[in-house]
């Protein structure tokens, strides 16, 4: 396989050149522990605090509202599990959506199994949730709302600012999983009215194994991980300096590319080209969607087969089909849109970055129709 | 995660397509779970002379269907009935454990087609196929 056409940037991204350059000294000469007093350690400490400032600038927050973690998933676990403890006298009711990433979904499932009452707002066919439904779900014992900023499978951008406004009015804490959003669309915490915001480095050009959590000033979140008291006592474990530096540098780089007009143009070109294939449907919101995510379902075929054939042409993509996971059910997100099981099995997500070119899109649009046709010719469900 | 043989059969499936004049047809699985296998047989004097398949499913589902058609072609009905899911998986140099159900589906598709053959001949398939085809694995197609 010669050329790779990487269209799976929602899974992970290429590490940006700027991130590699920024982190390299901390993988080689500047290896000191930021908790150490001598100059080598303090060099790491300075890099850590500069990274924190960079992230804070992008989020519109104060630096001391930013905490670094080991992943987006860790940030999410910490935010949700500790936020509810702050309000334990008020009650045990949490509101979320039925299209959340497993990091939120399974954290809530765990809490649901341990005495919490979870309301999952139902999304419409575009993956949007209704503010009226949210309003009527709020109860006197509601302690937390957790709704994702943008969905990883279908790219739908949710009305976070409005949800946050409602949460403030009702004095309910609000967390958003912004893993797919930060570095892709504006995520100013003041505009979004959020109390807690989670994201990850490797979805925006940083390395894997580093995440961050924004915690609004005044929220005295208990730590999830106890130990040596790093991150101002809130998240122990020696700081992943190379990772944190890479996250900050990649974020600066990503924000510099916003508003991603070129990525959006390529996405739209891809969408209109793919939709020329018969019995093919766009999933997610046609308007309010992430610049990089094009997602579809093809009737009568199965996603894993599709991915294997795309891979033979060097095209990297994802699917929410059951066979691309370990369960028999297709993705809960696609089912939440009201798609049938059989249709949801034929899903494909193509996610772009600033590295993609017209040539990548043309190549994909040249190969995809034949691949879909080949699988349909094999399918007992297809009758022409 | 797949053997070269699985990928080879998935990429170049043998005996794929419809067979309008088939002597017997077996269909197992269901679209809800993401796997359907349909096998068509031509039978002459108790020998399977031709076979086709249509499959909706993952790479392993296509590959097990393809190799199963190769395994039954030219065999007598009773020899075809002795093909196990393990034999199907072994012929593909193994399958990932999460995909073993595809080989089960292939075995069942062959049995479903042979059951159909017996029924069309006016023969009670139960004693031959050794299964009343009421089990869930067949998708209740019989």
PDB file of N, CA and C in Angstrom, chain A residues 232-303:
ATOM      1  N   UNK A 232      -1.977  21.214  41.816  1.00  0.00           N
ATOM      2  CA  UNK A 232      -2.530  21.924  42.984  1.00  0.00           C
ATOM      3  C   UNK A 232      -3.394  20.999  43.858  1.00  0.00           C
ATOM      4  N   UNK A 233      -2.889  19.794  43.997  1.00  0.00           N
ATOM      5  CA  UNK A 233      -3.543  18.822  44.882  1.00  0.00           C
ATOM      6  C   UNK A 233      -4.740  18.130  44.271  1.00  0.00           C
ATOM      7  N   UNK A 234      -5.051  18.464  43.012  1.00  0.00           N
ATOM      8  CA  UNK A 234      -6.281  17.937  42.417  1.00  0.00           C
ATOM      9  C   UNK A 234      -6.080  16.712  41.531  1.00  0.00           C
ATOM     10  N   UNK A 235      -4.856  16.548  41.028  1.00  0.00           N
ATOM     11  CA  UNK A 235      -4.639  15.406  40.145  1.00  0.00           C
ATOM     12  C   UNK A 235      -3.193  14.956  40.318  1.00  0.00           C
ATOM     13  N   UNK A 236      -3.030  13.936  41.139  1.00  0.00           N
ATOM     14  CA  UNK A 236      -1.687  13.464  41.444  1.00  0.00           C
ATOM     15  C   UNK A 236      -1.108  12.626  40.324  1.00  0.00           C
ATOM     16  N   UNK A 237       0.200  12.440  40.401  1.00  0.00           N
ATOM     17  CA  UNK A 237       0.942  11.737  39.354  1.00  0.00           C
ATOM     18  C   UNK A 237       1.865  12.743  38.696  1.00  0.00           C
ATOM     19  N   UNK A 238       3.133  12.368  38.542  1.00  0.00           N
ATOM     20  CA  UNK A 238       4.090  13.296  37.925  1.00  0.00           C
ATOM     21  C   UNK A 238       3.573  13.741  36.564  1.00  0.00           C
ATOM     22  N   UNK A 239       3.588  15.027  36.329  1.00  0.00           N
ATOM     23  CA  UNK A 239       3.002  15.600  35.118  1.00  0.00           C
ATOM     24  C   UNK A 239       3.684  15.070  33.865  1.00  0.00           C
ATOM     25  N   UNK A 240       2.857  14.757  32.864  1.00  0.00           N
ATOM     26  CA  UNK A 240       3.349  14.309  31.557  1.00  0.00           C
ATOM     27  C   UNK A 240       3.770  15.554  30.780  1.00  0.00           C
ATOM     28  N   UNK A 241       4.960  16.047  31.088  1.00  0.00           N
ATOM     29  CA  UNK A 241       5.387  17.320  30.500  1.00  0.00           C
ATOM     30  C   UNK A 241       5.431  17.282  28.964  1.00  0.00           C
ATOM     31  N   UNK A 242       6.077  16.258  28.343  1.00  0.00           N
ATOM     32  CA  UNK A 242       6.061  16.253  26.872  1.00  0.00           C
ATOM     33  C   UNK A 242       4.630  16.279  26.312  1.00  0.00           C
ATOM     34  N   UNK A 243       3.754  15.499  26.919  1.00  0.00           N
ATOM     35  CA  UNK A 243       2.364  15.430  26.454  1.00  0.00           C
ATOM     36  C   UNK A 243       1.639  16.749  26.626  1.00  0.00           C
ATOM     37  N   UNK A 244       1.823  17.357  27.778  1.00  0.00           N
ATOM     38  CA  UNK A 244       1.146  18.622  28.077  1.00  0.00           C
ATOM     39  C   UNK A 244       1.653  19.728  27.144  1.00  0.00           C
ATOM     40  N   UNK A 245       2.971  19.739  26.927  1.00  0.00           N
ATOM     41  CA  UNK A 245       3.547  20.731  26.014  1.00  0.00           C
ATOM     42  C   UNK A 245       3.030  20.499  24.591  1.00  0.00           C
ATOM     43  N   UNK A 246       2.917  19.244  24.212  1.00  0.00           N
ATOM     44  CA  UNK A 246       2.417  18.939  22.859  1.00  0.00           C
ATOM     45  C   UNK A 246       0.959  19.355  22.726  1.00  0.00           C
ATOM     46  N   UNK A 247       0.179  19.138  23.766  1.00  0.00           N
ATOM     47  CA  UNK A 247      -1.234  19.534  23.730  1.00  0.00           C
ATOM     48  C   UNK A 247      -1.353  21.046  23.515  1.00  0.00           C
ATOM     49  N   UNK A 248      -0.587  21.799  24.292  1.00  0.00           N
ATOM     50  CA  UNK A 248      -0.695  23.255  24.201  1.00  0.00           C
ATOM     51  C   UNK A 248      -0.235  23.762  22.840  1.00  0.00           C
ATOM     52  N   UNK A 249       0.884  23.213  22.342  1.00  0.00           N
ATOM     53  CA  UNK A 249       1.402  23.669  21.046  1.00  0.00           C
ATOM     54  C   UNK A 249       0.438  23.295  19.924  1.00  0.00           C
ATOM     55  N   UNK A 250      -0.100  22.076  19.987  1.00  0.00           N
ATOM     56  CA  UNK A 250      -1.044  21.633  18.960  1.00  0.00           C
ATOM     57  C   UNK A 250      -2.319  22.473  19.006  1.00  0.00           C
ATOM     58  N   UNK A 251      -2.728  22.821  20.208  1.00  0.00           N
ATOM     59  CA  UNK A 251      -3.950  23.623  20.350  1.00  0.00           C
ATOM     60  C   UNK A 251      -3.755  25.020  19.736  1.00  0.00           C
ATOM     61  N   UNK A 252      -2.601  25.608  20.011  1.00  0.00           N
ATOM     62  CA  UNK A 252      -2.291  26.916  19.414  1.00  0.00           C
ATOM     63  C   UNK A 252      -2.337  26.835  17.891  1.00  0.00           C
ATOM     64  N   UNK A 253      -1.741  25.760  17.391  1.00  0.00           N
ATOM     65  CA  UNK A 253      -1.703  25.527  15.956  1.00  0.00           C
ATOM     66  C   UNK A 253      -3.118  25.367  15.398  1.00  0.00           C
ATOM     67  N   UNK A 254      -3.926  24.540  16.085  1.00  0.00           N
ATOM     68  CA  UNK A 254      -5.289  24.246  15.633  1.00  0.00           C
ATOM     69  C   UNK A 254      -6.143  25.513  15.619  1.00  0.00           C
ATOM     70  N   UNK A 255      -6.013  26.308  16.666  1.00  0.00           N
ATOM     71  CA  UNK A 255      -6.809  27.535  16.769  1.00  0.00           C
ATOM     72  C   UNK A 255      -6.403  28.511  15.662  1.00  0.00           C
ATOM     73  N   UNK A 256      -5.120  28.474  15.297  1.00  0.00           N
ATOM     74  CA  UNK A 256      -4.636  29.310  14.202  1.00  0.00           C
ATOM     75  C   UNK A 256      -5.277  28.970  12.866  1.00  0.00           C
ATOM     76  N   UNK A 257      -5.701  27.724  12.720  1.00  0.00           N
ATOM     77  CA  UNK A 257      -6.339  27.295  11.465  1.00  0.00           C
ATOM     78  C   UNK A 257      -7.836  27.580  11.435  1.00  0.00           C
ATOM     79  N   UNK A 258      -8.412  27.867  12.606  1.00  0.00           N
ATOM     80  CA  UNK A 258      -9.860  28.094  12.639  1.00  0.00           C
ATOM     81  C   UNK A 258     -10.192  29.389  11.903  1.00  0.00           C
ATOM     82  N   UNK A 259     -11.351  29.535  11.213  1.00  0.00           N
ATOM     83  CA  UNK A 259     -12.521  28.665  11.320  1.00  0.00           C
ATOM     84  C   UNK A 259     -12.578  27.484  10.357  1.00  0.00           C
ATOM     85  N   UNK A 260     -11.479  26.961   9.921  1.00  0.00           N
ATOM     86  CA  UNK A 260     -11.439  25.732   9.126  1.00  0.00           C
ATOM     87  C   UNK A 260     -12.331  25.778   7.881  1.00  0.00           C
ATOM     88  N   UNK A 261     -12.241  26.880   7.166  1.00  0.00           N
ATOM     89  CA  UNK A 261     -13.075  27.022   5.953  1.00  0.00           C
ATOM     90  C   UNK A 261     -12.711  25.992   4.898  1.00  0.00           C
ATOM     91  N   UNK A 262     -11.416  25.737   4.768  1.00  0.00           N
ATOM     92  CA  UNK A 262     -10.969  24.796   3.735  1.00  0.00           C
ATOM     93  C   UNK A 262     -11.412  23.361   4.087  1.00  0.00           C
ATOM     94  N   UNK A 263     -11.298  23.010   5.355  1.00  0.00           N
ATOM     95  CA  UNK A 263     -11.753  21.676   5.792  1.00  0.00           C
ATOM     96  C   UNK A 263     -13.256  21.545   5.532  1.00  0.00           C
ATOM     97  N   UNK A 264     -14.000  22.598   5.829  1.00  0.00           N
ATOM     98  CA  UNK A 264     -15.445  22.583   5.614  1.00  0.00           C
ATOM     99  C   UNK A 264     -15.770  22.423   4.126  1.00  0.00           C
ATOM    100  N   UNK A 265     -15.010  23.115   3.295  1.00  0.00           N
ATOM    101  CA  UNK A 265     -15.241  23.004   1.843  1.00  0.00           C
ATOM    102  C   UNK A 265     -15.003  21.560   1.382  1.00  0.00           C
ATOM    103  N   UNK A 266     -13.910  20.958   1.849  1.00  0.00           N
ATOM    104  CA  UNK A 266     -13.604  19.573   1.460  1.00  0.00           C
ATOM    105  C   UNK A 266     -14.665  18.615   2.005  1.00  0.00           C
ATOM    106  N   UNK A 267     -15.113  18.863   3.228  1.00  0.00           N
ATOM    107  CA  UNK A 267     -16.168  18.030   3.821  1.00  0.00           C
ATOM    108  C   UNK A 267     -17.427  18.086   2.955  1.00  0.00           C
ATOM    109  N   UNK A 268     -17.813  19.302   2.561  1.00  0.00           N
ATOM    110  CA  UNK A 268     -19.043  19.453   1.768  1.00  0.00           C
ATOM    111  C   UNK A 268     -18.911  18.823   0.381  1.00  0.00           C
ATOM    112  N   UNK A 269     -17.718  18.926  -0.163  1.00  0.00           N
ATOM    113  CA  UNK A 269     -17.460  18.286  -1.464  1.00  0.00           C
ATOM    114  C   UNK A 269     -17.593  16.762  -1.326  1.00  0.00           C
ATOM    115  N   UNK A 270     -17.049  16.244  -0.225  1.00  0.00           N
ATOM    116  CA  UNK A 270     -17.123  14.811   0.057  1.00  0.00           C
ATOM    117  C   UNK A 270     -18.581  14.388   0.248  1.00  0.00           C
ATOM    118  N   UNK A 271     -19.324  15.166   1.035  1.00  0.00           N
ATOM    119  CA  UNK A 271     -20.725  14.826   1.303  1.00  0.00           C
ATOM    120  C   UNK A 271     -21.520  14.813   0.004  1.00  0.00           C
ATOM    121  N   UNK A 272     -21.397  15.872  -0.807  1.00  0.00           N
ATOM    122  CA  UNK A 272     -22.241  15.902  -2.004  1.00  0.00           C
ATOM    123  C   UNK A 272     -21.827  14.791  -2.970  1.00  0.00           C
ATOM    124  N   UNK A 273     -20.540  14.450  -3.002  1.00  0.00           N
ATOM    125  CA  UNK A 273     -20.096  13.356  -3.864  1.00  0.00           C
ATOM    126  C   UNK A 273     -20.607  12.000  -3.401  1.00  0.00           C
ATOM    127  N   UNK A 274     -20.529  11.750  -2.116  1.00  0.00           N
ATOM    128  CA  UNK A 274     -20.951  10.442  -1.579  1.00  0.00           C
ATOM    129  C   UNK A 274     -22.463  10.273  -1.719  1.00  0.00           C
ATOM    130  N   UNK A 275     -23.205  11.355  -1.528  1.00  0.00           N
ATOM    131  CA  UNK A 275     -24.673  11.250  -1.589  1.00  0.00           C
ATOM    132  C   UNK A 275     -25.180  10.972  -3.006  1.00  0.00           C
ATOM    133  N   UNK A 276     -24.289  11.016  -3.994  1.00  0.00           N
ATOM    134  CA  UNK A 276     -24.700  10.626  -5.358  1.00  0.00           C
ATOM    135  C   UNK A 276     -24.856   9.108  -5.461  1.00  0.00           C
ATOM    136  N   UNK A 277     -24.281   8.365  -4.514  1.00  0.00           N
ATOM    137  CA  UNK A 277     -24.453   6.905  -4.505  1.00  0.00           C
ATOM    138  C   UNK A 277     -25.902   6.627  -4.090  1.00  0.00           C
ATOM    139  N   UNK A 278     -26.632   5.802  -4.836  1.00  0.00           N
ATOM    140  CA  UNK A 278     -28.045   5.556  -4.506  1.00  0.00           C
ATOM    141  C   UNK A 278     -28.226   4.981  -3.103  1.00  0.00           C
ATOM    142  N   UNK A 279     -29.366   5.247  -2.539  1.00  0.00           N
ATOM    143  CA  UNK A 279     -29.764   4.739  -1.214  1.00  0.00           C
ATOM    144  C   UNK A 279     -28.661   4.934  -0.169  1.00  0.00           C
ATOM    145  N   UNK A 280     -28.168   6.174  -0.156  1.00  0.00           N
ATOM    146  CA  UNK A 280     -27.128   6.591   0.787  1.00  0.00           C
ATOM    147  C   UNK A 280     -27.643   7.814   1.521  1.00  0.00           C
ATOM    148  N   UNK A 281     -27.420   7.894   2.808  1.00  0.00           N
ATOM    149  CA  UNK A 281     -27.966   8.992   3.593  1.00  0.00           C
ATOM    150  C   UNK A 281     -26.901   9.617   4.478  1.00  0.00           C
ATOM    151  N   UNK A 282     -26.993  10.939   4.609  1.00  0.00           N
ATOM    152  CA  UNK A 282     -26.126  11.648   5.549  1.00  0.00           C
ATOM    153  C   UNK A 282     -26.658  11.407   6.946  1.00  0.00           C
ATOM    154  N   UNK A 283     -25.769  11.187   7.923  1.00  0.00           N
ATOM    155  CA  UNK A 283     -26.216  11.123   9.316  1.00  0.00           C
ATOM    156  C   UNK A 283     -25.736  12.378  10.035  1.00  0.00           C
ATOM    157  N   UNK A 284     -26.504  12.781  11.028  1.00  0.00           N
ATOM    158  CA  UNK A 284     -26.141  13.979  11.793  1.00  0.00           C
ATOM    159  C   UNK A 284     -26.789  15.223  11.215  1.00  0.00           C
ATOM    160  N   UNK A 285     -26.505  16.339  11.851  1.00  0.00           N
ATOM    161  CA  UNK A 285     -27.138  17.604  11.480  1.00  0.00           C
ATOM    162  C   UNK A 285     -26.516  18.142  10.191  1.00  0.00           C
ATOM    163  N   UNK A 286     -27.349  18.422   9.172  1.00  0.00           N
ATOM    164  CA  UNK A 286     -26.768  18.911   7.924  1.00  0.00           C
ATOM    165  C   UNK A 286     -26.150  20.313   8.066  1.00  0.00           C
ATOM    166  N   UNK A 287     -26.603  21.103   9.027  1.00  0.00           N
ATOM    167  CA  UNK A 287     -26.115  22.488   9.166  1.00  0.00           C
ATOM    168  C   UNK A 287     -25.121  22.587  10.330  1.00  0.00           C
ATOM    169  N   UNK A 288     -25.616  22.292  11.531  1.00  0.00           N
ATOM    170  CA  UNK A 288     -24.772  22.441  12.721  1.00  0.00           C
ATOM    171  C   UNK A 288     -23.897  21.213  12.908  1.00  0.00           C
ATOM    172  N   UNK A 289     -22.844  21.147  12.098  1.00  0.00           N
ATOM    173  CA  UNK A 289     -21.973  19.985  12.218  1.00  0.00           C
ATOM    174  C   UNK A 289     -20.510  20.400  12.206  1.00  0.00           C
ATOM    175  N   UNK A 290     -19.688  19.542  12.802  1.00  0.00           N
ATOM    176  CA  UNK A 290     -18.254  19.819  12.879  1.00  0.00           C
ATOM    177  C   UNK A 290     -17.677  19.970  11.475  1.00  0.00           C
ATOM    178  N   UNK A 291     -16.701  20.865  11.321  1.00  0.00           N
ATOM    179  CA  UNK A 291     -16.127  21.099   9.994  1.00  0.00           C
ATOM    180  C   UNK A 291     -15.534  19.838   9.365  1.00  0.00           C
ATOM    181  N   UNK A 292     -15.045  18.920  10.217  1.00  0.00           N
ATOM    182  CA  UNK A 292     -14.300  17.781   9.671  1.00  0.00           C
ATOM    183  C   UNK A 292     -15.070  16.491   9.521  1.00  0.00           C
ATOM    184  N   UNK A 293     -16.316  16.414   9.980  1.00  0.00           N
ATOM    185  CA  UNK A 293     -16.977  15.099   9.998  1.00  0.00           C
ATOM    186  C   UNK A 293     -18.046  14.948   8.917  1.00  0.00           C
ATOM    187  N   UNK A 294     -17.833  13.959   8.056  1.00  0.00           N
ATOM    188  CA  UNK A 294     -18.830  13.547   7.063  1.00  0.00           C
ATOM    189  C   UNK A 294     -19.235  12.131   7.458  1.00  0.00           C
ATOM    190  N   UNK A 295     -20.521  11.894   7.661  1.00  0.00           N
ATOM    191  CA  UNK A 295     -20.939  10.562   8.111  1.00  0.00           C
ATOM    192  C   UNK A 295     -22.184  10.119   7.362  1.00  0.00           C
ATOM    193  N   UNK A 296     -22.224   8.828   7.059  1.00  0.00           N
ATOM    194  CA  UNK A 296     -23.252   8.300   6.158  1.00  0.00           C
ATOM    195  C   UNK A 296     -23.743   6.931   6.605  1.00  0.00           C
ATOM    196  N   UNK A 297     -24.882   6.550   6.053  1.00  0.00           N
ATOM    197  CA  UNK A 297     -25.264   5.138   6.061  1.00  0.00           C
ATOM    198  C   UNK A 297     -25.596   4.723   4.629  1.00  0.00           C
ATOM    199  N   UNK A 298     -25.138   3.521   4.286  1.00  0.00           N
ATOM    200  CA  UNK A 298     -25.414   2.934   2.982  1.00  0.00           C
ATOM    201  C   UNK A 298     -26.346   1.763   3.220  1.00  0.00           C
ATOM    202  N   UNK A 299     -27.488   1.757   2.555  1.00  0.00           N
ATOM    203  CA  UNK A 299     -28.432   0.660   2.764  1.00  0.00           C
ATOM    204  C   UNK A 299     -27.867  -0.645   2.216  1.00  0.00           C
ATOM    205  N   UNK A 300     -28.220  -1.741   2.898  1.00  0.00           N
ATOM    206  CA  UNK A 300     -27.966  -3.124   2.440  1.00  0.00           C
ATOM    207  C   UNK A 300     -26.521  -3.602   2.522  1.00  0.00           C
ATOM    208  N   UNK A 301     -25.624  -2.821   3.106  1.00  0.00           N
ATOM    209  CA  UNK A 301     -24.266  -3.329   3.287  1.00  0.00           C
ATOM    210  C   UNK A 301     -23.825  -3.116   4.733  1.00  0.00           C
ATOM    211  N   UNK A 302     -22.707  -3.733   5.069  1.00  0.00           N
ATOM    212  CA  UNK A 302     -22.248  -3.722   6.460  1.00  0.00           C
ATOM    213  C   UNK A 302     -20.920  -2.968   6.535  1.00  0.00           C
ATOM    214  N   UNK A 303     -20.791  -2.187   7.595  1.00  0.00           N
ATOM    215  CA  UNK A 303     -19.679  -1.242   7.711  1.00  0.00           C
ATOM    216  C   UNK A 303     -18.281  -1.832   7.748  1.00  0.00           C
TER     217      UNK A 303
END
